[in-house]
Coordinates of C-alpha atoms (C1' of nucleotides) in Angstrom, one line a residue:
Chain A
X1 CA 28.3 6.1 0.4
X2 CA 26.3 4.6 -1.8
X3 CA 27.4 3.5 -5.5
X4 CA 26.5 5.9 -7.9
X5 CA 26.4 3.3 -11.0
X6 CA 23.8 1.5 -8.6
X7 CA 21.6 4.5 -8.7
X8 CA 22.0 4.9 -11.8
X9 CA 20.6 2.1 -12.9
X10 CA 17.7 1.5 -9.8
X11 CA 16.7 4.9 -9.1
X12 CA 13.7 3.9 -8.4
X13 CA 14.3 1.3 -5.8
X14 CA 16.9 3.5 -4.3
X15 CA 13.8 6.5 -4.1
X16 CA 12.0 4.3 -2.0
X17 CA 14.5 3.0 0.2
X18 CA 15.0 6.6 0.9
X19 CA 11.7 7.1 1.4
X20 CA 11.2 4.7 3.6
X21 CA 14.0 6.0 5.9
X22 CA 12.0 9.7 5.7
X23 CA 14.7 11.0 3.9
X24 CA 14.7 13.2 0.4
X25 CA 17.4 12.9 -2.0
X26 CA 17.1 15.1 -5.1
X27 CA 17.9 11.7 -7.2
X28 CA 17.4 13.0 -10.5
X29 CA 19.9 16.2 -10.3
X30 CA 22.3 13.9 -8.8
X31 CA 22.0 11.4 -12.0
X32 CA 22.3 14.7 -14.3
X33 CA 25.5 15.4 -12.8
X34 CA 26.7 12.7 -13.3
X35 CA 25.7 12.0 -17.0
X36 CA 27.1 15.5 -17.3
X37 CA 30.4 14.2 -16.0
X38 CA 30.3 10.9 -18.1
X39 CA 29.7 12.8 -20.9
X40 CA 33.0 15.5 -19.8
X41 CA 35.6 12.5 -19.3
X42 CA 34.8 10.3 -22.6
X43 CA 35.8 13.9 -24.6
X44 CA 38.6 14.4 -22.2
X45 CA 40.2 11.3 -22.8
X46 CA 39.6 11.2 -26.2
X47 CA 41.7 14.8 -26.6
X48 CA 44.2 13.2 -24.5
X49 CA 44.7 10.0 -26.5
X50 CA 45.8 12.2 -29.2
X51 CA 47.8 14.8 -27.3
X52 CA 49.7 11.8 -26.0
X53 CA 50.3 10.6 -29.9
X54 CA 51.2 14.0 -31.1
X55 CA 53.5 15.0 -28.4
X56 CA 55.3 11.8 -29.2
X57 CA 55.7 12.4 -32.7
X58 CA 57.0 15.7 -31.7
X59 CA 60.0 14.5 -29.7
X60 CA 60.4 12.6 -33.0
X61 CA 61.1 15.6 -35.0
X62 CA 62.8 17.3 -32.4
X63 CA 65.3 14.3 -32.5
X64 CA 65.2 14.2 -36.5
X65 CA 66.1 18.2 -36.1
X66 CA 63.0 19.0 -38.1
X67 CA 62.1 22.2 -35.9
X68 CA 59.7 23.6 -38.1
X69 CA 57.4 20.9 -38.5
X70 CA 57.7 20.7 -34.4
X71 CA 57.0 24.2 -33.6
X72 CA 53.9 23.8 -36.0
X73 CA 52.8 20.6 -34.3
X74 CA 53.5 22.4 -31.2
X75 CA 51.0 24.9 -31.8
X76 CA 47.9 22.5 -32.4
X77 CA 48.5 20.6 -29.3
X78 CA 48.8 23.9 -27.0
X79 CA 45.2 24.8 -28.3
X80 CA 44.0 20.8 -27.2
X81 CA 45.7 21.1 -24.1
X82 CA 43.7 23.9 -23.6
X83 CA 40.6 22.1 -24.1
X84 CA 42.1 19.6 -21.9
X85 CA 42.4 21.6 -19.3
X86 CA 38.9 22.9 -19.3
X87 CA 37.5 19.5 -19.4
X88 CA 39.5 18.3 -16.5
X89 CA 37.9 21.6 -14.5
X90 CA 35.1 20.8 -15.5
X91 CA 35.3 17.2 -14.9
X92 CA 37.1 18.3 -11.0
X93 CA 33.6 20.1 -10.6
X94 CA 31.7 17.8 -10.9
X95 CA 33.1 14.9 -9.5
X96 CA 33.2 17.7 -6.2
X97 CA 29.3 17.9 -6.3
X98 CA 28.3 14.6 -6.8
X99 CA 30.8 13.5 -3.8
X100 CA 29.1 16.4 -1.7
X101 CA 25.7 15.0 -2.9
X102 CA 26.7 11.5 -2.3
X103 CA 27.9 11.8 1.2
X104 CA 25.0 13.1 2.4
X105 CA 22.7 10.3 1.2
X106 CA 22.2 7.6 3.9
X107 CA 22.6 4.0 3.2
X108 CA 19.9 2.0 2.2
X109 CA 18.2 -0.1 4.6
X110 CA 18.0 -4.2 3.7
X111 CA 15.4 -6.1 2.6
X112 CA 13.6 -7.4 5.4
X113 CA 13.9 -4.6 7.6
X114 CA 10.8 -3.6 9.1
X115 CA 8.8 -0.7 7.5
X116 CA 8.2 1.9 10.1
X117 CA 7.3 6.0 10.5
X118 CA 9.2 5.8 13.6
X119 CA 11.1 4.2 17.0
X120 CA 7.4 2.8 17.6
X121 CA 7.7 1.0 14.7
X122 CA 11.0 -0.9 16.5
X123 CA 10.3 -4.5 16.8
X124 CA 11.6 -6.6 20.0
X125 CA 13.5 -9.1 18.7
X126 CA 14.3 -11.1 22.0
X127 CA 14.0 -10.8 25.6
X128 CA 16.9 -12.7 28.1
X129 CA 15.9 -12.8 31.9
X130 CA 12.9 -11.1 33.2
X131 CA 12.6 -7.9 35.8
X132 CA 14.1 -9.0 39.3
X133 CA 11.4 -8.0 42.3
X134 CA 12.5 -6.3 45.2
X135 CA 11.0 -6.3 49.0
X136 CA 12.4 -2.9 49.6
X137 CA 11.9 0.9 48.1
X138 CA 14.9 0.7 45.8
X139 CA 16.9 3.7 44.4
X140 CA 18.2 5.5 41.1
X141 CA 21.6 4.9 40.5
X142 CA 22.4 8.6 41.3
X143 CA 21.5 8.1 44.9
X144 CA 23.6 4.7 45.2
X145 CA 26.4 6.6 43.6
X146 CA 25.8 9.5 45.8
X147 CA 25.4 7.3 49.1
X148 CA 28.9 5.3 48.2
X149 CA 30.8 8.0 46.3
X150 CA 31.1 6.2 43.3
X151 CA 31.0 9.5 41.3
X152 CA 31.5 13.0 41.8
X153 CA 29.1 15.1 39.1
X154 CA 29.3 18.3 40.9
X155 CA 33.1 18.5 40.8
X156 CA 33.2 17.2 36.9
X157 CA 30.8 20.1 35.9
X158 CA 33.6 22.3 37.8
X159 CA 36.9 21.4 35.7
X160 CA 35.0 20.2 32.6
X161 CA 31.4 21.0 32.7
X162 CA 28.0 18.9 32.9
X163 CA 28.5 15.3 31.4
X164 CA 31.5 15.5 32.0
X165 CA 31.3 12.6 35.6
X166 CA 34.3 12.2 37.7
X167 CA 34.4 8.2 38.9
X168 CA 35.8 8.1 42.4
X169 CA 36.9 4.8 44.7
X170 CA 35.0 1.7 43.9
X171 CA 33.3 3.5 41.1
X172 CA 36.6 4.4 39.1
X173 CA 37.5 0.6 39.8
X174 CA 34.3 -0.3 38.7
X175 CA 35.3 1.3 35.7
X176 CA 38.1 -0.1 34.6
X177 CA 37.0 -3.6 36.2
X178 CA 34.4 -4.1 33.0
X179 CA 36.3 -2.3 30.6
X180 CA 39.2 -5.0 31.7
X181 CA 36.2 -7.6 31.6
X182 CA 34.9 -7.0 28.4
X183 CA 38.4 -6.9 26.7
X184 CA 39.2 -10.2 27.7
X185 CA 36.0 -11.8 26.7
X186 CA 36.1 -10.7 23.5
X187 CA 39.6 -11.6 23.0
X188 CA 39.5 -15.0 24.7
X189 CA 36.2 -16.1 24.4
X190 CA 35.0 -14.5 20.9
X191 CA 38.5 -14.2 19.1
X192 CA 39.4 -10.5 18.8
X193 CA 42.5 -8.8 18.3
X194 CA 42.8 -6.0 20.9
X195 CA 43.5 -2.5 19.7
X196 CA 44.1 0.6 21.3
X197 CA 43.7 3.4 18.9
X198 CA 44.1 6.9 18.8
X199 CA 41.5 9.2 20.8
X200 CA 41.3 11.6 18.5
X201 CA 40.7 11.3 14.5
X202 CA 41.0 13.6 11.6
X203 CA 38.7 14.9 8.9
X204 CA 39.5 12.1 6.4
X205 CA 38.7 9.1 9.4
X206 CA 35.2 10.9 10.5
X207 CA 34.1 10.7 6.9
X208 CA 34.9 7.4 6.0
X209 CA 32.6 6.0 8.4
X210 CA 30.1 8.8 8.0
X211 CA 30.4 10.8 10.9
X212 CA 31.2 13.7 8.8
X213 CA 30.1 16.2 6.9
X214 CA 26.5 15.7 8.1
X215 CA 26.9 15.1 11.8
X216 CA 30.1 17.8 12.5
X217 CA 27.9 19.2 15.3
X218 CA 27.5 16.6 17.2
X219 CA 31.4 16.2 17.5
X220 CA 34.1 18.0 19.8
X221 CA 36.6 19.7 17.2
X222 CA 39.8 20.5 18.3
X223 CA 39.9 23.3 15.2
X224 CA 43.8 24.5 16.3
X225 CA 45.1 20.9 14.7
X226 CA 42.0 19.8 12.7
X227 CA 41.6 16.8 15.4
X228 CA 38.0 15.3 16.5
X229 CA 38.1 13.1 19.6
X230 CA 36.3 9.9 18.7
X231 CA 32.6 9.8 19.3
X232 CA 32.8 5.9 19.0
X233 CA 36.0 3.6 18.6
X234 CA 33.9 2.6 15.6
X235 CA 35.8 5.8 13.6
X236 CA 39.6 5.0 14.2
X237 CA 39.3 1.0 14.4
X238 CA 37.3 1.2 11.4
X239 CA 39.3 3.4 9.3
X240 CA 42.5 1.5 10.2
X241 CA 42.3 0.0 6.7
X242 CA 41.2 2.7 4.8
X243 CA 42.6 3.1 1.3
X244 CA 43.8 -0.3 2.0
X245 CA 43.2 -3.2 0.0
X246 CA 43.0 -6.0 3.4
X247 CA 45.2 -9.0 2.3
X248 CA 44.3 -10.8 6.1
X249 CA 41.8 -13.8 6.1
X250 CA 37.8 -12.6 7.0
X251 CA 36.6 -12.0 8.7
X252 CA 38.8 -9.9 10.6
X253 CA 37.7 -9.1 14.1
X254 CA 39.0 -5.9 16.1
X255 CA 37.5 -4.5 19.6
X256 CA 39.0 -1.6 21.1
X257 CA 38.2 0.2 24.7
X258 CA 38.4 4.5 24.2
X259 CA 36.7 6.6 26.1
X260 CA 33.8 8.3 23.5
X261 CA 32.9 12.5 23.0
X262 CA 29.9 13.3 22.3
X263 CA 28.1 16.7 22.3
X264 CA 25.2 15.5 22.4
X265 CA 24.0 18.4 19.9
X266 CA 20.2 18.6 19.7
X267 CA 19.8 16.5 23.4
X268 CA 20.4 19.2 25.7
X269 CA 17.9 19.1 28.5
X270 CA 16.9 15.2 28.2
X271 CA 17.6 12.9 30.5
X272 CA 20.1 15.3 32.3
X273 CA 20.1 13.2 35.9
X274 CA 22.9 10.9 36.5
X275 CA 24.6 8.8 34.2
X276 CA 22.2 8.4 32.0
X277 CA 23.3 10.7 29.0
X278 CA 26.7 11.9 28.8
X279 CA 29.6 14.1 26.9
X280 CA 32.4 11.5 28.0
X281 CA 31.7 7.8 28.5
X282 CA 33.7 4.5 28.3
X283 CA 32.7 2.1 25.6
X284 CA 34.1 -0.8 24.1
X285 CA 33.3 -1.9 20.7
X286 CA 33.9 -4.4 18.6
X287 CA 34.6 -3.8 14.5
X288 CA 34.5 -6.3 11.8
X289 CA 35.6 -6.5 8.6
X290 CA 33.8 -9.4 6.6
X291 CA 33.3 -10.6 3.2
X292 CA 29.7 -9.2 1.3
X293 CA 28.9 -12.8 1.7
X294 CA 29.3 -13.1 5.1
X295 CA 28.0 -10.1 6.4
X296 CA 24.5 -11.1 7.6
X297 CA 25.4 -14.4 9.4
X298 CA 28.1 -12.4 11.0
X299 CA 26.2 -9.4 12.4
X300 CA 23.9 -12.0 14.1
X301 CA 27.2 -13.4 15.5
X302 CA 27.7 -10.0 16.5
X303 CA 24.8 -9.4 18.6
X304 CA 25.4 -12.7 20.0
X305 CA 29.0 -11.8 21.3
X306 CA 27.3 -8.5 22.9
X307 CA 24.5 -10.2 24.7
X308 CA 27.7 -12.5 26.2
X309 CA 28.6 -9.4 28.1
X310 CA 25.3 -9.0 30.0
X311 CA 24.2 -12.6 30.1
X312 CA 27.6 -13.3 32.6
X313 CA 26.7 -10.3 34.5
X314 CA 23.0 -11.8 34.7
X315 CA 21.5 -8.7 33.6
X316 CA 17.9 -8.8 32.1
X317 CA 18.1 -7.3 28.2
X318 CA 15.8 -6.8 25.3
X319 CA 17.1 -7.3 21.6
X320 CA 15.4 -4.2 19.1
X321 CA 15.8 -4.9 15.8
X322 CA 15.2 -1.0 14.5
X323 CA 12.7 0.0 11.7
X324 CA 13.8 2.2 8.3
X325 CA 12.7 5.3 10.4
X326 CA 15.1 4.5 12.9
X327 CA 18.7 2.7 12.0
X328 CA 21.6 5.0 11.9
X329 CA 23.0 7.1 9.0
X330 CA 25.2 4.6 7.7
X331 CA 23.4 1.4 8.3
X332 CA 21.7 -1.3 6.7
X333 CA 20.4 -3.0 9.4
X334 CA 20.9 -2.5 13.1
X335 CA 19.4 -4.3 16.3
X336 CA 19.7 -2.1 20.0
X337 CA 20.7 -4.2 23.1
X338 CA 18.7 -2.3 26.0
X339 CA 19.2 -3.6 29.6
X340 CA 16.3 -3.2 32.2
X341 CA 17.0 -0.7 35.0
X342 CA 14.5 -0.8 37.8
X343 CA 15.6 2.3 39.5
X344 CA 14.7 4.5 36.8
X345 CA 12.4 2.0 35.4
X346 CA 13.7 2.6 31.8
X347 CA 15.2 0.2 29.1
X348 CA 18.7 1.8 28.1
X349 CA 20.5 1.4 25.0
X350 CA 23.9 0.0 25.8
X351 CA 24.4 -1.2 22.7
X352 CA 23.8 -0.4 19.0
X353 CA 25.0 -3.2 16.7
X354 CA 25.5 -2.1 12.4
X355 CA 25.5 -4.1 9.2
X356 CA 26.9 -1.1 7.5
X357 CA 27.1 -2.9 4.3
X358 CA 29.4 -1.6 1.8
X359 CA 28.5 1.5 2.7
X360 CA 31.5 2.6 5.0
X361 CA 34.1 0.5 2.9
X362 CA 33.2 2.7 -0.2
X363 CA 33.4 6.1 1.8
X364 CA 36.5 5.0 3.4
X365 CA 37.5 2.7 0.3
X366 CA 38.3 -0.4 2.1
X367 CA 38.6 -3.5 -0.2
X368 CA 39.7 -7.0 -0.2
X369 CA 39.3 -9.8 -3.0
X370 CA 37.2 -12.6 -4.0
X371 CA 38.2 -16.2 -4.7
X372 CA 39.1 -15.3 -8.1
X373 CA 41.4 -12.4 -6.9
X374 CA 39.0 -9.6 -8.0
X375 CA 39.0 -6.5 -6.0
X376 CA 35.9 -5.7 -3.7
X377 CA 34.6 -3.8 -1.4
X378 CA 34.4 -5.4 2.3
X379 CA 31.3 -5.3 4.3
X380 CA 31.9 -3.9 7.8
X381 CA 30.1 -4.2 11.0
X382 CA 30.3 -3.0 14.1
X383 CA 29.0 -3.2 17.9
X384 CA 29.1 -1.8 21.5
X385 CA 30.5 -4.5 23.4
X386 CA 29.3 -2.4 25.3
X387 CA 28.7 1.6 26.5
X388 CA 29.5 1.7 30.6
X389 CA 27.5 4.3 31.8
X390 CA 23.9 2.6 31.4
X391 CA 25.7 -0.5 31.6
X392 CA 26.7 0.9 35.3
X393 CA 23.1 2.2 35.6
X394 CA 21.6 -1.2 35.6
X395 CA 24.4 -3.2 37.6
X396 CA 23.7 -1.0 40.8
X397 CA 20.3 -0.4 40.4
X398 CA 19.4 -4.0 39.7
X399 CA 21.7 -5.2 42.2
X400 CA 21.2 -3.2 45.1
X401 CA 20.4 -4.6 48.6
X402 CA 18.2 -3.4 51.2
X403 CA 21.4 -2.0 53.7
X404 CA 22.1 0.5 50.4
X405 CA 25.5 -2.2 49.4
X406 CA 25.5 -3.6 45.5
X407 CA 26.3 -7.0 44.7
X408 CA 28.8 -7.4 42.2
X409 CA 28.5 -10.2 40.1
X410 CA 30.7 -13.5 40.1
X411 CA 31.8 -12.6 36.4
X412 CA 33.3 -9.5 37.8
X413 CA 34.4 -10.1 41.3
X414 CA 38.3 -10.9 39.8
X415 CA 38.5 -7.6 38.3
X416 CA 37.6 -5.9 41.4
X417 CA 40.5 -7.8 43.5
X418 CA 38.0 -10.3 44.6
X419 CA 35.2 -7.5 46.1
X420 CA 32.0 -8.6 46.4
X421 CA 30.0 -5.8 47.2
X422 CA 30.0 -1.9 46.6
X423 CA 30.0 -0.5 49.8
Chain B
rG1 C1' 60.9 23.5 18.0
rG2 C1' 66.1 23.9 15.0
rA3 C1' 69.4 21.6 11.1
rG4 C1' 70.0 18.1 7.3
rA5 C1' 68.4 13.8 4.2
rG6 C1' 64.5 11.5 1.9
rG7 C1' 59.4 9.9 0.1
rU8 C1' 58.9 5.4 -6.9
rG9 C1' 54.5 -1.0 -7.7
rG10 C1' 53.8 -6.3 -1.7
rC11 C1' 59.2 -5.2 -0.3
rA12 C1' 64.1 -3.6 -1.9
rG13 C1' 65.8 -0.3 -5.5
rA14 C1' 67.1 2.3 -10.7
rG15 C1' 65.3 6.2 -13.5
rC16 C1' 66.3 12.9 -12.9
rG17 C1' 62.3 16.5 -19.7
rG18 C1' 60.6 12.6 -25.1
rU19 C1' 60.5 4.0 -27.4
rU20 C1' 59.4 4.3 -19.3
rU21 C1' 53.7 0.9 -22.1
rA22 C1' 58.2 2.6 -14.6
rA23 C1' 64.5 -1.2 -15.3
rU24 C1' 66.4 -4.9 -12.0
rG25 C1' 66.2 -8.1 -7.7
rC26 C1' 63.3 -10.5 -3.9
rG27 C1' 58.6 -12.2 -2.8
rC28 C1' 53.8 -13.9 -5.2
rC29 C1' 50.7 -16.9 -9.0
rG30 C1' 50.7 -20.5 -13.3
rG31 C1' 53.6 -23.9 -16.3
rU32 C1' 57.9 -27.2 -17.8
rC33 C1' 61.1 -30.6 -15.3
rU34 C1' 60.6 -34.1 -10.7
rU35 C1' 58.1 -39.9 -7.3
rG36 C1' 57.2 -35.2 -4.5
rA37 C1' 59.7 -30.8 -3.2
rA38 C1' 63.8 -27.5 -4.0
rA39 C1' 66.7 -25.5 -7.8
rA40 C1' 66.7 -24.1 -12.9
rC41 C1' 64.0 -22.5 -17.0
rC42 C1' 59.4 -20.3 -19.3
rG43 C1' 55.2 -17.3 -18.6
rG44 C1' 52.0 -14.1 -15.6
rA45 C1' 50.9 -10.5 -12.2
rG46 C1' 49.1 -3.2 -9.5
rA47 C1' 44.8 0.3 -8.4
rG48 C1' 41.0 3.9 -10.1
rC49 C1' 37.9 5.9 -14.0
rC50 C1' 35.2 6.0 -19.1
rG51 C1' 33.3 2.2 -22.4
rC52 C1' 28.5 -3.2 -24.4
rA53 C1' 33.2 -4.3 -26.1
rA54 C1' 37.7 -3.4 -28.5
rG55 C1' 40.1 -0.2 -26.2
rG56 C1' 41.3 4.5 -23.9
rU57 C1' 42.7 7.3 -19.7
rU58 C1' 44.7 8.6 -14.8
rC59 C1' 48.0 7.3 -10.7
rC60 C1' 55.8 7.5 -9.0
rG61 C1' 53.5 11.3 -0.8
rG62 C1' 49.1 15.5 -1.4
rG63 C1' 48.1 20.1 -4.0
rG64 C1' 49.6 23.9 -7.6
rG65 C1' 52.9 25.6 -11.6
rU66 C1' 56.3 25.5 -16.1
rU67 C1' 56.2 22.6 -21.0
rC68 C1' 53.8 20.3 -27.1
rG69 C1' 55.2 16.5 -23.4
rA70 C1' 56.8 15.8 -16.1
rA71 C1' 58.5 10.2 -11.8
rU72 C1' 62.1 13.7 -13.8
rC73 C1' 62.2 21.2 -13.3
rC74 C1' 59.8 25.1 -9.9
rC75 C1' 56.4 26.4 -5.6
rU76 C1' 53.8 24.7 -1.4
rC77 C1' 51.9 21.3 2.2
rC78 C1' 52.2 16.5 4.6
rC79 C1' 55.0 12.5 6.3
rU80 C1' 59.5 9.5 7.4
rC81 C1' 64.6 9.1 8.9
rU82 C1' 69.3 11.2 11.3
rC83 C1' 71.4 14.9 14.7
rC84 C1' 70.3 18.8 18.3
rG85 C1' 66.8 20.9 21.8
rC86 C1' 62.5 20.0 25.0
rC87 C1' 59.9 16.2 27.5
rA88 C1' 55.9 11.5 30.2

RNA sequence: GGAGAGGUGGCAGAGCGGUUUAAUGCGCCGGUCUUGAAAACCGGAGAGCCGCAAGGUUCCGGGGGUUCGAAUCCCUCCCUCUCCGCCA
């Protein structure tokens, strides 16, 4: 959310930050509201100063025994209560619209991100390794996982429906092998804490990092006990310290393995084929919870620690730093890790790494101090670390031999008992 | 799911209609003392909102109500604990 004191004084700047994301904001009703509302709490708390000061004096008389005076003094301070109480509904009002108004304004992207209309605007940031040649007719990943059983689709569109892939054999090892991988490279290597969260998140948690209200269809909703299952493990890790004021050193680094729900609202009918767009996958992700100072040297750090994932599996990636058209809801910045999959001949997305600013700390009012002790707002970022399914994708189709086996890389071979090829 | 007890500042724990601007202890920060530290003593210290500021105002699990005035009384929801039941 943004800070409504910040819009207030650079509406303008905010207007075309907006704009340049290709989103509308009626600014100037939003900043009459909350004039309107300014103006509603200074008489408010004027009427309660003296309320306070004359209900004192009354328990004064009352004590002294003078009841007539009291009952008199009573009378005037019913009739400001009254006021009072119109004020406050008034003020309650308000403070409901402008919240409703603010949470449905984006963040503002950062200086310094590109300018675009759309994802052709996206600027390629990086490229590690380069397209591996084969000297055979190679295969989608749905045939390899057909030809080895490494998933059943048609039997997860039975018990849950389509998107929904069952993982069988090598492929459910496969599974947890990089989940179990990624855990412990983060941990080890990059120093995170481990978390295992909850799968499912309420109302308050899919606000705070901006999920909700604008994106509810794109969510399961479990509506018998209010419950969402996570989209991301961005929601629950995140909102672990919300309404908390972090007294831990920062940066504070979390990653977490969930599986992730999505509906995919708005998506049906693309890229319906295999595993390459799904209502249940397996991510890991990795949350961080810095100091404003810190955040932009830290979300490069960030990216870094995700390209470590693919670099030991010696898969060729592309960095994407995204334009204004394209970053997320509740970002300020955010590059795309996209690995190269010959089979399909697409670059996927397997990664979407967020400077989020202050932007979730506010909505989900997660603070910590400065040197001087004074209360803040953190920055926080977060990061695939990274999504399995395309992450799958590429492994088989990019290392699959000519006698229909897949190599699996050194990194991995100890997770997989030692294996060193699917098949 | 049933019965009971309870939710107060970082923690512990008073207060149960009007000098509570929330006692007291521990912990924390600063100071005195000390070669240094500890102890002792002195002082400080929550969060939000409005305001240029002075200052004001709100917050005792959430919401609602009674009252001139609510941490304190009433209603309701949530959560925690104990016992019972069920159960991986």
């Amino acid at each position: 959310m943004l800070d409504i004191k910040f819009i207030r004084e650079n509406p303008d700047a905010v207007a075309k930050a907006l704009a340049n994301r290709k989103t509308a904001a009626d600014l100037s009703g939003l900043l009459g509201l909350d004039a309107a509302r300014r103006t509603a709490i200074t008489e408010a708390e004027e009427l309660k100063g003296e309320r306070n000061a004359a209900s004192k004096k009354i328990g004064g008389l009352m004590k002294d025994g003078k009841k007539a005076e009291a009952e008199e003094a009573k009378e005037r301070v019913r009739q400001i209560g009254d006021r009072i109480t119109a004020l406050d509904e008034q003020v309650r009002e308000l403070d409901e619209k402008i919240l409703q108004m603010l949470l449905f304004i984006p963040n503002l992207p950062l200086a310094g991100v590109p300018v675009g209309k759309d994802e052709t605007d996206n600027v390629v940031v990086r490229t590690w390794g380069e397209k591996k040649t084969f000297d055979f007719k190679i295969k989608p990943h749905w045939d390899i996982t057909e030809a080895l059983k490494l998933v059943d689709f048609e039997r997860g569109t039975k018990i849950a429906g389509s998107g929904f892939p069952v993982y069988t054999g090598q492929g459910a090892r496969l599974q947890r092998a990089l989940i179990q991988y990624m855990l412990d490279l983060h941990t080890v290597e990059h120093g995170y804490t481990e978390v295992e969260p909850p799968f499912v998140c309420n109302a308050d948690a899919m606000t705070g990092t901006g999920q909700l209200p604008k994106f509810a269809e794109d969510m399961y909703h479990i509506g018998f006990d209010g419950l969402y299952p996570v989209p991301t493990a961005e929601v629950p890790v995140t909102n672990l310290y919300a309404d908390e004021i972090i007294e831990e050193k920062l940066p504070l680094k979390l990653t977490a393995y969930t599986p992730c729900f999505r509906r995919e609202a708005g998506a049906a009918g693309r890229d319906t084929r295999g595993l390459l767009r799904l209502h249940q996958f397996d991510k890991v992700e990795m949350v961080n919870f810095v100091k404003p100072e810190d955040s932009e040297k830290q979300h490069e750090i960030l990216v870094r620690e995700a390209e470590k994932v693919l670099q030991k599996l010696g898969l060729h990636y592309r960095v994407i730093e995204l334009c204004t058209a394209d970053i997320g809801f509740s970002a300020a910045k955010c590059y795309d890790i996209e690995l190269w999959a010959p089979g399909v001949e697409k670059w996927l997305e397997v990664s979407s790494v967020s400077n989020f600013w202050d932007y979730q700390a506010r909505r989900a009012r997660i603070r910590c101090r400065d040197e001087q002790g004074k209360v803040q707002f953190v920055h926080t970022l977060n990061g695939s670390g990274v999504a399995l399914p395309r992450l799958v994708i590429a492994l088989i189709e990019n290392n699959q031999n000519a006698d229909g086996t897949v190599t699996i890389p050194e990194a991995l071979r100890p997770y997989m008992g030692g294996l060193a090829k699917l098949g």
